[in-house]
């Protein structure tokens, strides 16, 4: 597992990523749109590929109010409590 730095904190702190599942079959996958221009187009394509290539239990779409700030606590708690895999995408 690799170490990453979290740029959203006031001081960069080490973070670890979650273990990746071996398959997305039967998983709840959340696609998070961070509200950057054309990010929804990228997530549309990712969703299309997921549906073609895997058998997830569900694909859920969520959206941050703005890309300029971290996700609100309510949104983060909602995602953590209801998803197995999170895909966050941005585009311009």
PDB file of N, CA and C in Angstrom, residues 24-25 29 31 41-56 59 61 87:
ATOM      1  N   UNK A  24     -15.220  -5.773  -9.234  1.00  0.00           N
ATOM      2  CA  UNK A  24     -16.308  -4.842  -8.925  1.00  0.00           C
ATOM      3  C   UNK A  24     -17.665  -5.531  -8.959  1.00  0.00           C
ATOM      4  N   UNK A  25     -17.674  -6.807  -9.328  1.00  0.00           N
ATOM      5  CA  UNK A  25     -18.923  -7.569  -9.371  1.00  0.00           C
ATOM      6  C   UNK A  25     -19.567  -7.606  -7.984  1.00  0.00           C
ATOM      7  N   UNK A  29     -20.701   0.872  -6.472  1.00  0.00           N
ATOM      8  CA  UNK A  29     -19.672   1.778  -6.972  1.00  0.00           C
ATOM      9  C   UNK A  29     -20.257   3.186  -7.000  1.00  0.00           C
ATOM     10  N   UNK A  31     -19.697   7.031  -8.194  1.00  0.00           N
ATOM     11  CA  UNK A  31     -18.967   7.913  -9.104  1.00  0.00           C
ATOM     12  C   UNK A  31     -19.160   9.337  -8.598  1.00  0.00           C
ATOM     13  N   UNK A  41     -19.035  14.163 -18.252  1.00  0.00           N
ATOM     14  CA  UNK A  41     -18.835  13.393 -19.480  1.00  0.00           C
ATOM     15  C   UNK A  41     -17.886  12.222 -19.240  1.00  0.00           C
ATOM     16  N   UNK A  42     -16.823  12.486 -18.495  1.00  0.00           N
ATOM     17  CA  UNK A  42     -15.876  11.424 -18.150  1.00  0.00           C
ATOM     18  C   UNK A  42     -16.558  10.352 -17.310  1.00  0.00           C
ATOM     19  N   UNK A  43     -17.340  10.760 -16.323  1.00  0.00           N
ATOM     20  CA  UNK A  43     -18.037   9.785 -15.474  1.00  0.00           C
ATOM     21  C   UNK A  43     -19.103   9.024 -16.250  1.00  0.00           C
ATOM     22  N   UNK A  44     -19.749   9.675 -17.215  1.00  0.00           N
ATOM     23  CA  UNK A  44     -20.710   8.959 -18.062  1.00  0.00           C
ATOM     24  C   UNK A  44     -20.021   7.807 -18.779  1.00  0.00           C
ATOM     25  N   UNK A  45     -18.834   8.070 -19.310  1.00  0.00           N
ATOM     26  CA  UNK A  45     -18.088   7.029 -20.034  1.00  0.00           C
ATOM     27  C   UNK A  45     -17.615   5.944 -19.088  1.00  0.00           C
ATOM     28  N   UNK A  46     -17.140   6.324 -17.911  1.00  0.00           N
ATOM     29  CA  UNK A  46     -16.723   5.326 -16.927  1.00  0.00           C
ATOM     30  C   UNK A  46     -17.903   4.450 -16.545  1.00  0.00           C
ATOM     31  N   UNK A  47     -19.060   5.056 -16.317  1.00  0.00           N
ATOM     32  CA  UNK A  47     -20.248   4.275 -15.977  1.00  0.00           C
ATOM     33  C   UNK A  47     -20.600   3.299 -17.105  1.00  0.00           C
ATOM     34  N   UNK A  48     -20.538   3.772 -18.334  1.00  0.00           N
ATOM     35  CA  UNK A  48     -20.825   2.919 -19.487  1.00  0.00           C
ATOM     36  C   UNK A  48     -19.875   1.710 -19.518  1.00  0.00           C
ATOM     37  N   UNK A  49     -18.593   1.958 -19.308  1.00  0.00           N
ATOM     38  CA  UNK A  49     -17.613   0.866 -19.310  1.00  0.00           C
ATOM     39  C   UNK A  49     -17.831  -0.098 -18.147  1.00  0.00           C
ATOM     40  N   UNK A  50     -18.162   0.441 -16.980  1.00  0.00           N
ATOM     41  CA  UNK A  50     -18.433  -0.424 -15.827  1.00  0.00           C
ATOM     42  C   UNK A  50     -19.609  -1.354 -16.107  1.00  0.00           C
ATOM     43  N   UNK A  51     -20.650  -0.817 -16.710  1.00  0.00           N
ATOM     44  CA  UNK A  51     -21.832  -1.633 -17.015  1.00  0.00           C
ATOM     45  C   UNK A  51     -21.532  -2.684 -18.089  1.00  0.00           C
ATOM     46  N   UNK A  52     -20.639  -2.365 -19.022  1.00  0.00           N
ATOM     47  CA  UNK A  52     -20.264  -3.316 -20.071  1.00  0.00           C
ATOM     48  C   UNK A  52     -19.351  -4.430 -19.550  1.00  0.00           C
ATOM     49  N   UNK A  53     -18.438  -4.080 -18.641  1.00  0.00           N
ATOM     50  CA  UNK A  53     -17.353  -4.991 -18.277  1.00  0.00           C
ATOM     51  C   UNK A  53     -17.470  -5.637 -16.906  1.00  0.00           C
ATOM     52  N   UNK A  54     -18.388  -5.159 -16.082  1.00  0.00           N
ATOM     53  CA  UNK A  54     -18.534  -5.708 -14.729  1.00  0.00           C
ATOM     54  C   UNK A  54     -20.009  -5.884 -14.409  1.00  0.00           C
ATOM     55  N   UNK A  55     -20.275  -6.453 -13.256  1.00  0.00           N
ATOM     56  CA  UNK A  55     -21.658  -6.627 -12.790  1.00  0.00           C
ATOM     57  C   UNK A  55     -21.794  -6.049 -11.388  1.00  0.00           C
ATOM     58  N   UNK A  56     -21.716  -4.717 -11.263  1.00  0.00           N
ATOM     59  CA  UNK A  56     -21.838  -4.127  -9.935  1.00  0.00           C
ATOM     60  C   UNK A  56     -23.255  -4.282  -9.396  1.00  0.00           C
ATOM     61  N   UNK A  59     -24.538   1.316  -9.320  1.00  0.00           N
ATOM     62  CA  UNK A  59     -23.660   2.443  -9.619  1.00  0.00           C
ATOM     63  C   UNK A  59     -24.413   3.691  -9.187  1.00  0.00           C
ATOM     64  N   UNK A  61     -24.392   7.881  -8.478  1.00  0.00           N
ATOM     65  CA  UNK A  61     -23.752   9.135  -8.864  1.00  0.00           C
ATOM     66  C   UNK A  61     -23.941  10.157  -7.749  1.00  0.00           C
ATOM     67  N   UNK A  87     -15.039   6.169  -7.191  1.00  0.00           N
ATOM     68  CA  UNK A  87     -14.246   6.669  -8.313  1.00  0.00           C
ATOM     69  C   UNK A  87     -14.502   8.162  -8.381  1.00  0.00           C
TER      70      UNK A  87
END
